[in-house]
DNA sequence: CAGTGGTCTAGACCACCGG
DNA sequence: CGGTGGTCTAGACCACTGT
């Protein structure tokens, strides 16, 4: 045991030591170590990589929080079960979502205009009373050229801010536009999901029979500044879209 | 500023200091502090509560991870937006779920028996080849005496282990039985959600018209030991059940 | 520049687990 | 009992922010 590690923590690297150690350990978990196998103890890792125990624990905490490892008091730290496929829906754009599923994303812009926000939209975006309009974007989304979802997004854009059809078409992803133009990065979101059935309009756009099951997702997204940046309703064909989520205690 | 705090960290309490501080700060966030307001700096908190900076940061890390606070390097630590209602589906049992929604949970046991696992169930529960049967439990779930969901659970119980109808009826919650009898506590889970419509059998049990929209959730749950403890299919009436999830970067 | 959070050290004692 | 993770201290230096 305790043989010299092949990869070392470099104290002069700009990357923090705990993050280097995190990378090293994650590599070993994904490569060689078996599920339920005990990894070296925290004091062994101190010596192996010439870092303090605090630094070791900082790296381990990351790996535990991400589900790579689990601890048992008095026994040791162990490799968790292998991670399941891609864990979908980690605050991704539809574009990224489709790519993760191995489908070619596409979209058709149905409408892009400023509207007076409903009280529901007003509440979700936490708008002050003087805000009189928000940008509303309706899009039909495709995966491998087949219709999959219908998105209606409401964006709280201040007076001078605007997004044109051209920008959206060029980038494909609304999130890309928001990031590059307004430096808005999604930090967290609340989503609700429910089942519904297609009405005539939805059915014709999504190319399914009326009454077909649809998954309705409503999402409110907050930027890194913790201000609401988007409220969006998404309707998905049940036969082509499944939502996956991982839950941890 | 820096007036004496009304609540103190008690060094003799069995509860760790960082957790006491966590409780104190969370209380202030939920009570008085405003969103986007800066909280005292880490060094101020050290002095205010007579703990080390490490301990302060341990408490703050918890609050940041749970979305109560956010940090900005060089500026300070700030109160995040108020938490939305109860954040549902944090690995709760149906029983707890209903209580959180303010409904009285109920159930009718439809069937409880050992069956040969299908290949799907075998795969989800990571069963070895020699395992020849799993416990299958069908239940109709109620909220305030109205049918809401239809659950089919598959449990990988070893030879001697068993659950009787009486135990389930007495406890109400399957998770309660699993915890008290086998010390199985859910640690993480994968869920997939999709929309579907009620067939004749489902419609009659859930008391909705055939073809009504239903939310289908499939969940695989792992115990703290990271072994699968449950695979369950849940069908919910769309008009009575909505799924909520919070996502963080 | 002073003040903030981010990283890191070298210790210490405790609670829990297994032999 | 020795080894494990859990908690805690009193420092230190760095990187970033605002004035």
Coordinates of C-alpha atoms (C1' of nucleotides) in Angstrom, one line a residue:
Chain A
X1 CA 0.0 0.0 0.0
X2 CA 0.9 3.7 0.0
X3 CA 3.0 3.4 -3.1
X4 CA 4.1 6.6 -4.7
X5 CA 1.3 8.2 -6.7
X6 CA 2.0 8.7 -10.4
X7 CA 0.3 12.1 -10.4
X8 CA 1.3 14.7 -7.9
X9 CA -0.1 17.9 -6.5
X10 CA 1.9 20.8 -7.9
X11 CA 2.2 23.6 -5.3
X12 CA 3.1 26.2 -7.9
X13 CA 0.2 25.4 -10.2
X14 CA -2.4 28.2 -10.4
X15 CA -5.1 25.5 -9.8
X16 CA -5.7 25.2 -6.1
X17 CA -4.3 22.1 -4.5
X18 CA -7.6 20.8 -3.3
X19 CA -8.9 21.0 -6.9
X20 CA -5.8 19.2 -8.3
X21 CA -6.4 16.4 -5.7
X22 CA -10.1 16.3 -6.6
X23 CA -9.1 15.8 -10.3
X24 CA -6.6 13.1 -9.4
X25 CA -9.1 11.2 -7.2
X26 CA -12.0 11.5 -9.6
X27 CA -9.7 10.1 -12.3
X28 CA -8.9 7.0 -10.2
X29 CA -12.6 6.6 -9.4
X30 CA -13.6 6.6 -13.0
X31 CA -10.7 4.5 -14.1
X32 CA -9.6 1.9 -11.7
X33 CA -11.2 1.9 -8.3
X34 CA -14.2 -0.4 -7.8
X35 CA -17.5 0.6 -6.2
X36 CA -17.6 0.0 -2.5
X37 CA -13.8 -0.1 -2.4
X38 CA -12.1 1.9 0.4
X39 CA -9.9 4.7 -0.8
X40 CA -6.8 5.7 1.2
X41 CA -7.6 7.3 4.6
X42 CA -7.4 11.0 4.9
X43 CA -4.1 10.8 6.8
X44 CA -2.7 8.6 4.1
X45 CA -3.7 11.1 1.4
X46 CA -2.0 13.8 3.4
X47 CA 1.3 12.0 3.2
X48 CA 0.8 10.7 -0.4
X49 CA 0.2 14.2 -1.8
X50 CA 2.0 16.4 0.7
X51 CA -1.0 18.5 1.6
X52 CA -2.7 19.2 4.9
X53 CA -5.7 17.2 6.1
X54 CA -7.9 20.3 5.6
X55 CA -7.0 20.3 1.9
X56 CA -7.6 16.6 1.6
X57 CA -11.1 17.0 3.2
X58 CA -11.9 19.9 0.9
X59 CA -11.2 17.7 -2.1
X60 CA -13.2 14.8 -0.5
X61 CA -16.1 17.0 0.3
X62 CA -16.5 17.9 -3.3
X63 CA -16.4 14.3 -4.4
X64 CA -18.9 13.3 -1.7
X65 CA -21.3 16.1 -2.6
X66 CA -21.1 15.0 -6.2
X67 CA -21.8 11.4 -5.3
X68 CA -18.5 9.9 -6.3
X69 CA -17.6 8.9 -2.7
X70 CA -19.4 8.2 0.5
X71 CA -18.0 8.3 4.1
X72 CA -18.7 6.0 7.0
X73 CA -17.7 7.3 10.4
X74 CA -15.0 5.1 12.0
X75 CA -14.7 2.9 8.9
X76 CA -13.4 4.9 6.0
X77 CA -14.3 6.6 2.7
X78 CA -15.6 4.5 -0.2
X79 CA -16.2 4.6 -3.9
X80 CA -19.9 5.1 -4.7
X81 CA -21.8 3.2 -7.4
X82 CA -20.8 4.4 -10.9
X83 CA -22.6 7.5 -12.0
X84 CA -25.6 6.8 -14.3
X85 CA -25.2 7.9 -17.9
X86 CA -25.4 11.6 -18.4
X87 CA -27.3 13.3 -15.6
X88 CA -29.7 15.3 -17.6
X89 CA -31.1 18.7 -16.7
X90 CA -28.4 20.3 -14.8
X91 CA -29.6 23.7 -15.9
X92 CA -28.8 23.2 -19.5
X93 CA -30.3 25.0 -22.5
X94 CA -32.5 23.0 -24.8
X95 CA -29.7 23.1 -27.3
X96 CA -27.3 21.4 -24.9
X97 CA -30.0 19.1 -23.7
X98 CA -30.6 17.8 -27.2
X99 CA -26.9 17.3 -27.9
X100 CA -26.5 15.3 -24.6
X101 CA -29.3 13.1 -25.9
X102 CA -27.5 12.7 -29.2
X103 CA -30.0 14.6 -31.2
X104 CA -29.4 17.6 -33.6
X105 CA -31.1 20.6 -32.0
X106 CA -33.2 22.9 -34.2
X107 CA -35.8 25.6 -33.8
X108 CA -38.4 27.6 -35.7
X109 CA -39.1 31.1 -34.3
X110 CA -42.9 31.6 -34.1
X111 CA -42.9 35.0 -32.6
X112 CA -40.7 37.5 -30.8
X113 CA -42.2 40.7 -29.3
X114 CA -42.7 42.9 -26.3
X115 CA -45.9 42.3 -24.3
X116 CA -47.4 43.5 -21.1
X117 CA -46.7 40.9 -18.5
X118 CA -49.6 39.0 -16.9
X119 CA -49.7 38.9 -13.2
X120 CA -48.3 35.4 -13.2
X121 CA -45.3 36.4 -15.2
X122 CA -44.9 39.6 -13.1
X123 CA -44.8 37.5 -10.0
X124 CA -42.4 34.9 -11.4
X125 CA -40.0 37.5 -12.6
X126 CA -40.4 39.6 -9.5
X127 CA -41.1 42.7 -11.5
X128 CA -41.5 46.1 -9.9
X129 CA -44.7 48.0 -10.6
X130 CA -43.2 50.4 -13.1
X131 CA -42.0 47.6 -15.5
X132 CA -44.6 47.7 -18.3
X133 CA -43.3 45.1 -20.8
X134 CA -41.3 42.0 -21.1
X135 CA -39.9 40.2 -24.1
X136 CA -41.9 37.1 -25.2
X137 CA -40.4 34.5 -27.4
X138 CA -42.3 31.6 -28.9
X139 CA -40.3 28.8 -30.4
X140 CA -40.9 25.4 -31.8
X141 CA -38.0 23.1 -31.0
X142 CA -36.7 20.2 -33.0
X143 CA -34.6 17.2 -32.4
X144 CA -33.2 15.6 -35.5
X145 CA -35.7 17.7 -37.5
X146 CA -38.7 16.3 -35.7
X147 CA -40.8 18.6 -33.5
X148 CA -40.3 17.9 -29.8
X149 CA -41.2 20.9 -27.8
X150 CA -43.0 24.2 -27.7
X151 CA -41.3 27.0 -25.7
X152 CA -42.7 30.3 -24.5
X153 CA -40.1 32.4 -22.7
X154 CA -40.6 35.7 -20.9
X155 CA -37.5 37.8 -20.4
X156 CA -37.3 40.9 -18.1
X157 CA -35.2 43.1 -20.3
X158 CA -34.6 46.7 -19.4
X159 CA -35.5 49.5 -21.8
X160 CA -32.3 49.6 -23.9
X161 CA -31.8 45.8 -23.9
X162 CA -33.1 43.8 -26.8
X163 CA -32.7 40.6 -28.7
X164 CA -33.3 40.4 -32.4
X165 CA -34.5 37.5 -34.4
X166 CA -31.1 37.5 -36.2
X167 CA -29.1 37.1 -33.0
X168 CA -31.3 34.2 -31.9
X169 CA -31.0 32.5 -35.2
X170 CA -27.3 32.9 -35.4
X171 CA -26.6 31.5 -31.9
X172 CA -29.4 28.9 -31.7
X173 CA -29.4 29.0 -27.9
X174 CA -31.2 31.8 -26.1
X175 CA -28.8 31.2 -23.1
X176 CA -25.8 31.9 -25.4
X177 CA -27.3 35.2 -26.5
X178 CA -28.1 36.2 -22.9
X179 CA -24.6 35.3 -21.8
X180 CA -22.7 37.0 -24.6
X181 CA -24.8 40.1 -24.8
X182 CA -25.9 40.8 -21.2
X183 CA -23.5 38.6 -19.2
X184 CA -26.4 36.7 -17.7
X185 CA -25.5 33.2 -16.6
X186 CA -28.0 30.9 -15.1
X187 CA -27.2 30.0 -11.5
X188 CA -30.3 28.3 -10.3
X189 CA -33.8 27.5 -11.3
X190 CA -37.1 26.2 -10.0
X191 CA -39.1 23.8 -12.3
X192 CA -42.5 22.4 -12.0
X193 CA -43.6 19.4 -14.1
X194 CA -47.1 18.2 -14.9
X195 CA -48.9 16.1 -17.4
X196 CA -51.4 17.6 -19.9
X197 CA -52.9 16.8 -23.3
X198 CA -52.5 18.6 -26.6
X199 CA -55.1 21.1 -27.7
X200 CA -55.7 21.7 -31.4
X201 CA -53.1 24.4 -31.8
X202 CA -50.4 22.5 -29.9
X203 CA -51.2 19.3 -31.7
X204 CA -50.8 20.8 -35.1
X205 CA -47.4 22.4 -34.3
X206 CA -46.0 19.3 -32.6
X207 CA -47.5 17.0 -35.2
X208 CA -49.4 14.7 -32.8
X209 CA -53.1 13.9 -32.6
X210 CA -55.2 16.1 -30.4
X211 CA -55.4 14.7 -26.9
X212 CA -51.9 13.3 -27.0
X213 CA -50.1 13.4 -23.7
X214 CA -47.6 16.3 -23.2
X215 CA -45.2 17.1 -20.5
X216 CA -45.6 20.7 -19.3
X217 CA -42.5 22.2 -17.6
X218 CA -42.5 25.7 -16.1
X219 CA -39.1 27.1 -15.2
X220 CA -38.0 30.3 -13.4
X221 CA -34.3 30.9 -13.8
X222 CA -32.1 33.1 -11.6
X223 CA -28.8 34.6 -12.8
X224 CA -25.6 34.6 -10.7
X225 CA -26.7 37.9 -9.3
X226 CA -29.8 36.1 -8.0
X227 CA -32.2 38.2 -10.1
X228 CA -34.8 36.4 -12.2
X229 CA -33.6 36.2 -15.8
X230 CA -36.3 34.0 -17.4
X231 CA -39.7 32.5 -17.0
X232 CA -40.5 29.8 -19.6
X233 CA -43.3 27.4 -20.3
X234 CA -42.2 24.3 -22.2
X235 CA -44.5 21.7 -23.7
X236 CA -43.0 18.4 -24.8
X237 CA -44.2 15.5 -26.7
X238 CA -44.5 12.6 -24.3
X239 CA -43.3 10.1 -26.9
X240 CA -40.1 12.0 -27.6
X241 CA -39.1 13.6 -24.3
X242 CA -38.4 12.2 -20.9
X243 CA -37.2 14.2 -17.9
X244 CA -34.5 12.9 -15.6
X245 CA -33.4 14.1 -12.3
X246 CA -31.0 13.0 -9.6
X247 CA -31.9 13.6 -6.0
X248 CA -29.5 13.6 -3.0
X249 CA -30.2 13.8 0.7
Chain B
X1 CA -22.9 47.3 13.8
X2 CA -21.4 44.3 15.5
X3 CA -23.7 44.5 18.4
X4 CA -23.8 41.5 20.7
X5 CA -25.8 38.6 19.1
X6 CA -28.8 37.6 21.1
X7 CA -28.2 33.9 20.4
X8 CA -24.8 32.4 21.1
X9 CA -22.8 29.4 20.2
X10 CA -22.6 27.1 23.2
X11 CA -19.2 25.2 23.3
X12 CA -20.6 22.6 25.6
X13 CA -23.6 21.7 23.4
X14 CA -23.5 18.3 21.8
X15 CA -24.5 20.0 18.6
X16 CA -21.4 21.0 16.7
X17 CA -20.6 24.7 16.7
X18 CA -20.8 25.1 13.0
X19 CA -24.2 23.6 13.0
X20 CA -25.4 25.9 15.8
X21 CA -24.0 28.9 13.8
X22 CA -25.8 27.5 10.7
X23 CA -29.1 27.4 12.7
X24 CA -28.6 31.0 14.0
X25 CA -27.8 32.4 10.6
X26 CA -30.6 30.6 8.8
X27 CA -33.0 31.9 11.4
X28 CA -31.9 35.5 10.7
X29 CA -32.1 35.0 7.0
X30 CA -35.7 33.7 7.3
X31 CA -36.7 36.3 9.8
X32 CA -35.1 39.7 9.3
X33 CA -32.4 39.9 6.7
X34 CA -33.3 41.2 3.3
X35 CA -32.4 39.6 0.0
X36 CA -29.1 40.9 -1.4
X37 CA -28.2 42.4 2.0
X38 CA -24.6 41.7 3.0
X39 CA -24.2 39.6 6.2
X40 CA -21.3 40.2 8.6
X41 CA -17.9 39.3 7.2
X42 CA -16.3 36.0 8.1
X43 CA -13.9 37.8 10.5
X44 CA -16.8 39.6 12.1
X45 CA -18.6 36.4 12.6
X46 CA -15.5 34.9 14.2
X47 CA -15.6 37.6 16.9
X48 CA -19.3 37.7 17.3
X49 CA -19.6 34.1 18.0
X50 CA -16.2 33.2 19.4
X51 CA -15.4 30.5 16.9
X52 CA -12.6 30.1 14.4
X53 CA -12.9 31.2 10.8
X54 CA -12.8 27.6 9.7
X55 CA -16.0 27.0 11.7
X56 CA -17.6 30.1 10.3
X57 CA -16.9 28.9 6.8
X58 CA -18.2 25.5 7.5
X59 CA -21.5 27.0 8.5
X60 CA -21.5 29.4 5.5
X61 CA -20.7 26.6 3.1
X62 CA -23.8 24.8 4.2
X63 CA -26.0 27.9 3.7
X64 CA -24.4 28.6 0.3
X65 CA -24.9 25.0 -0.8
X66 CA -28.6 25.2 0.2
X67 CA -29.1 28.4 -1.6
X68 CA -29.6 30.7 1.4
X69 CA -26.5 32.8 0.8
X70 CA -24.2 33.6 -2.1
X71 CA -20.6 34.8 -2.0
X72 CA -18.8 37.4 -4.1
X73 CA -15.1 37.3 -3.9
X74 CA -13.7 40.6 -2.6
X75 CA -17.2 42.0 -1.8
X76 CA -18.9 39.9 0.8
X77 CA -21.5 37.3 1.5
X78 CA -25.1 38.1 0.7
X79 CA -28.6 36.8 1.4
X80 CA -30.1 35.0 -1.6
X81 CA -33.6 35.4 -2.8
X82 CA -36.2 34.0 -0.5
X83 CA -36.8 30.3 -0.8
X84 CA -39.9 29.4 -2.7
X85 CA -42.6 27.6 -0.7
X86 CA -41.5 24.2 0.4
X87 CA -39.1 22.7 -2.0
X88 CA -40.8 19.5 -2.7
X89 CA -39.3 16.1 -3.6
X90 CA -36.2 16.1 -1.6
X91 CA -36.3 12.3 -1.4
X92 CA -39.4 12.2 0.6
X93 CA -41.9 9.4 1.0
X94 CA -45.4 9.9 -0.5
X95 CA -46.6 10.2 3.1
X96 CA -44.3 13.1 3.8
X97 CA -44.9 14.6 0.4
X98 CA -48.6 14.8 1.1
X99 CA -48.1 16.3 4.5
X100 CA -45.9 19.0 3.0
X101 CA -48.7 19.8 0.6
X102 CA -51.1 20.1 3.4
X103 CA -53.1 16.9 2.5
X104 CA -53.9 14.0 4.7
X105 CA -52.1 10.9 3.2
X106 CA -53.9 7.6 2.8
X107 CA -53.5 4.4 1.0
X108 CA -55.3 1.2 -0.1
X109 CA -53.1 -1.9 -0.5
X110 CA -54.0 -3.5 -3.8
X111 CA -51.5 -6.4 -3.7
X112 CA -48.3 -7.5 -1.9
X113 CA -46.5 -10.5 -3.2
X114 CA -43.2 -12.0 -4.3
X115 CA -42.7 -12.1 -8.0
X116 CA -40.0 -13.1 -10.5
X117 CA -38.3 -9.8 -11.5
X118 CA -38.5 -8.7 -15.1
X119 CA -35.3 -7.9 -16.8
X120 CA -36.1 -4.2 -16.4
X121 CA -36.5 -4.5 -12.6
X122 CA -33.5 -6.8 -12.4
X123 CA -31.4 -4.2 -14.1
X124 CA -32.7 -1.2 -12.0
X125 CA -32.1 -3.1 -8.8
X126 CA -28.7 -4.4 -9.9
X127 CA -29.8 -8.0 -9.0
X128 CA -27.3 -10.8 -9.3
X129 CA -28.3 -13.8 -11.4
X130 CA -29.2 -16.0 -8.4
X131 CA -31.9 -13.7 -7.1
X132 CA -35.1 -15.2 -8.2
X133 CA -37.8 -13.0 -6.6
X134 CA -38.5 -9.5 -5.4
X135 CA -41.3 -8.1 -3.3
X136 CA -43.9 -6.3 -5.4
X137 CA -46.3 -3.9 -3.7
X138 CA -49.2 -2.2 -5.5
X139 CA -50.9 0.7 -3.7
X140 CA -53.5 3.3 -4.4
X141 CA -52.5 6.5 -2.7
X142 CA -54.9 9.2 -1.4
X143 CA -54.7 12.8 -0.5
X144 CA -57.6 14.0 1.7
X145 CA -59.4 10.7 0.8
X146 CA -59.3 11.4 -2.9
X147 CA -57.2 9.1 -5.1
X148 CA -54.1 10.8 -6.4
X149 CA -51.5 8.2 -7.4
X150 CA -50.9 4.5 -8.2
X151 CA -47.6 3.1 -7.0
X152 CA -46.0 -0.2 -7.9
X153 CA -42.8 -0.8 -5.9
X154 CA -40.2 -3.5 -6.3
X155 CA -38.0 -4.3 -3.3
X156 CA -34.9 -6.5 -3.4
X157 CA -35.4 -8.3 -0.1
X158 CA -33.1 -11.2 0.9
X159 CA -34.6 -14.6 1.8
X160 CA -35.4 -14.0 5.4
X161 CA -36.5 -10.4 5.0
X162 CA -40.2 -9.7 4.6
X163 CA -42.8 -7.1 5.0
X164 CA -46.3 -7.9 6.0
X165 CA -49.5 -6.1 5.1
X166 CA -50.0 -5.4 8.8
X167 CA -46.7 -3.6 9.2
X168 CA -47.4 -1.5 6.1
X169 CA -50.8 -0.6 7.3
X170 CA -49.6 0.3 10.8
X171 CA -46.8 2.6 9.6
X172 CA -48.4 4.0 6.5
X173 CA -45.1 4.8 4.9
X174 CA -43.0 2.1 3.3
X175 CA -39.9 4.1 4.0
X176 CA -40.7 4.0 7.7
X177 CA -40.9 0.2 7.6
X178 CA -37.7 -0.2 5.7
X179 CA -35.9 2.1 8.1
X180 CA -37.2 0.6 11.3
X181 CA -37.0 -3.0 10.2
X182 CA -33.9 -3.2 8.0
X183 CA -32.1 0.1 8.7
X184 CA -32.5 1.2 5.1
X185 CA -32.4 4.9 4.7
X186 CA -32.7 6.5 1.2
X187 CA -29.5 8.4 0.3
X188 CA -30.0 9.2 -3.3
X189 CA -32.4 8.5 -6.2
X190 CA -32.8 8.8 -9.9
X191 CA -36.2 9.7 -11.2
X192 CA -37.5 10.0 -14.8
X193 CA -40.7 11.8 -15.5
X194 CA -43.0 11.6 -18.5
X195 CA -46.5 12.3 -19.5
X196 CA -49.0 9.5 -20.4
X197 CA -52.7 8.9 -20.5
X198 CA -54.9 6.7 -18.3
X199 CA -55.9 3.3 -19.6
X200 CA -59.2 1.7 -18.5
X201 CA -57.8 0.0 -15.4
X202 CA -55.8 3.1 -14.2
X203 CA -58.8 5.4 -14.9
X204 CA -61.1 3.3 -12.8
X205 CA -58.7 3.2 -9.9
X206 CA -57.9 6.9 -10.0
X207 CA -61.5 7.9 -10.8
X208 CA -60.7 9.9 -13.9
X209 CA -62.0 9.4 -17.4
X210 CA -60.0 7.1 -19.7
X211 CA -57.5 9.2 -21.7
X212 CA -56.9 11.7 -18.9
X213 CA -53.4 12.9 -18.6
X214 CA -51.2 11.2 -16.0
X215 CA -47.7 11.9 -14.8
X216 CA -45.5 8.8 -14.8
X217 CA -42.5 8.8 -12.5
X218 CA -40.0 6.0 -12.2
X219 CA -37.6 6.1 -9.3
X220 CA -34.7 4.0 -8.3
X221 CA -33.5 4.6 -4.8
X222 CA -30.2 3.8 -3.2
X223 CA -29.6 3.3 0.5
X224 CA -26.7 4.9 2.4
X225 CA -24.7 1.9 1.6
X226 CA -25.2 2.8 -2.1
X227 CA -27.1 -0.4 -2.8
X228 CA -30.4 -0.2 -4.6
X229 CA -33.3 -0.4 -2.2
X230 CA -36.3 0.2 -4.3
X231 CA -37.6 0.6 -7.9
X232 CA -41.0 2.2 -8.1
X233 CA -43.4 3.3 -10.8
X234 CA -45.8 6.1 -9.8
X235 CA -48.7 7.3 -11.8
X236 CA -50.3 10.5 -10.7
X237 CA -53.4 12.4 -11.7
X238 CA -52.3 15.5 -13.6
X239 CA -55.1 17.5 -12.0
X240 CA -54.0 16.7 -8.5
X241 CA -50.3 16.4 -8.7
X242 CA -47.5 18.7 -9.8
X243 CA -43.8 17.9 -9.4
X244 CA -41.4 20.6 -8.3
X245 CA -37.6 20.5 -8.5
X246 CA -34.8 23.0 -7.7
X247 CA -31.7 23.0 -9.8
X248 CA -28.4 24.5 -9.0
X249 CA -25.3 25.0 -11.0
Chain C
dC1 C1' -5.2 51.1 0.3
dA2 C1' -8.2 48.3 3.6
dG3 C1' -11.6 44.8 3.6
dT4 C1' -13.5 40.9 1.6
dG5 C1' -13.6 35.9 0.5
dG6 C1' -10.3 31.7 -1.2
dT7 C1' -6.7 28.7 0.0
dC8 C1' -3.6 26.3 3.2
dT9 C1' -1.0 24.7 7.2
dA10 C1' 0.1 21.9 11.5
dG11 C1' -1.6 20.8 14.9
dA12 C1' -5.5 19.0 18.5
dC13 C1' -9.3 16.3 20.6
dC14 C1' -13.6 13.8 19.9
dA15 C1' -16.9 9.9 18.4
dC16 C1' -17.2 5.7 16.1
dC17 C1' -15.8 1.1 14.4
dG18 C1' -13.6 -3.2 14.2
dG19 C1' -10.7 -6.7 16.0
Chain D
dC1 C1' -7.0 -0.9 21.3
dG2 C1' -5.6 1.5 16.9
dG3 C1' -7.5 3.5 12.9
dT4 C1' -11.2 6.0 10.8
dG5 C1' -13.8 10.2 9.9
dG6 C1' -15.9 14.7 12.5
dT7 C1' -14.9 19.0 14.6
dC8 C1' -12.0 22.9 15.8
dT9 C1' -8.2 26.2 16.5
dA10 C1' -5.0 30.2 15.4
dG11 C1' -2.7 31.5 12.5
dA12 C1' -0.8 32.7 7.3
dC13 C1' -0.8 34.4 2.5
dC14 C1' -3.3 35.1 -1.8
dA15 C1' -6.8 37.3 -5.2
dC16 C1' -10.3 40.2 -5.8
dT17 C1' -13.1 44.5 -4.9
dG18 C1' -14.1 49.2 -4.0
dT19 C1' -12.4 53.9 -2.9

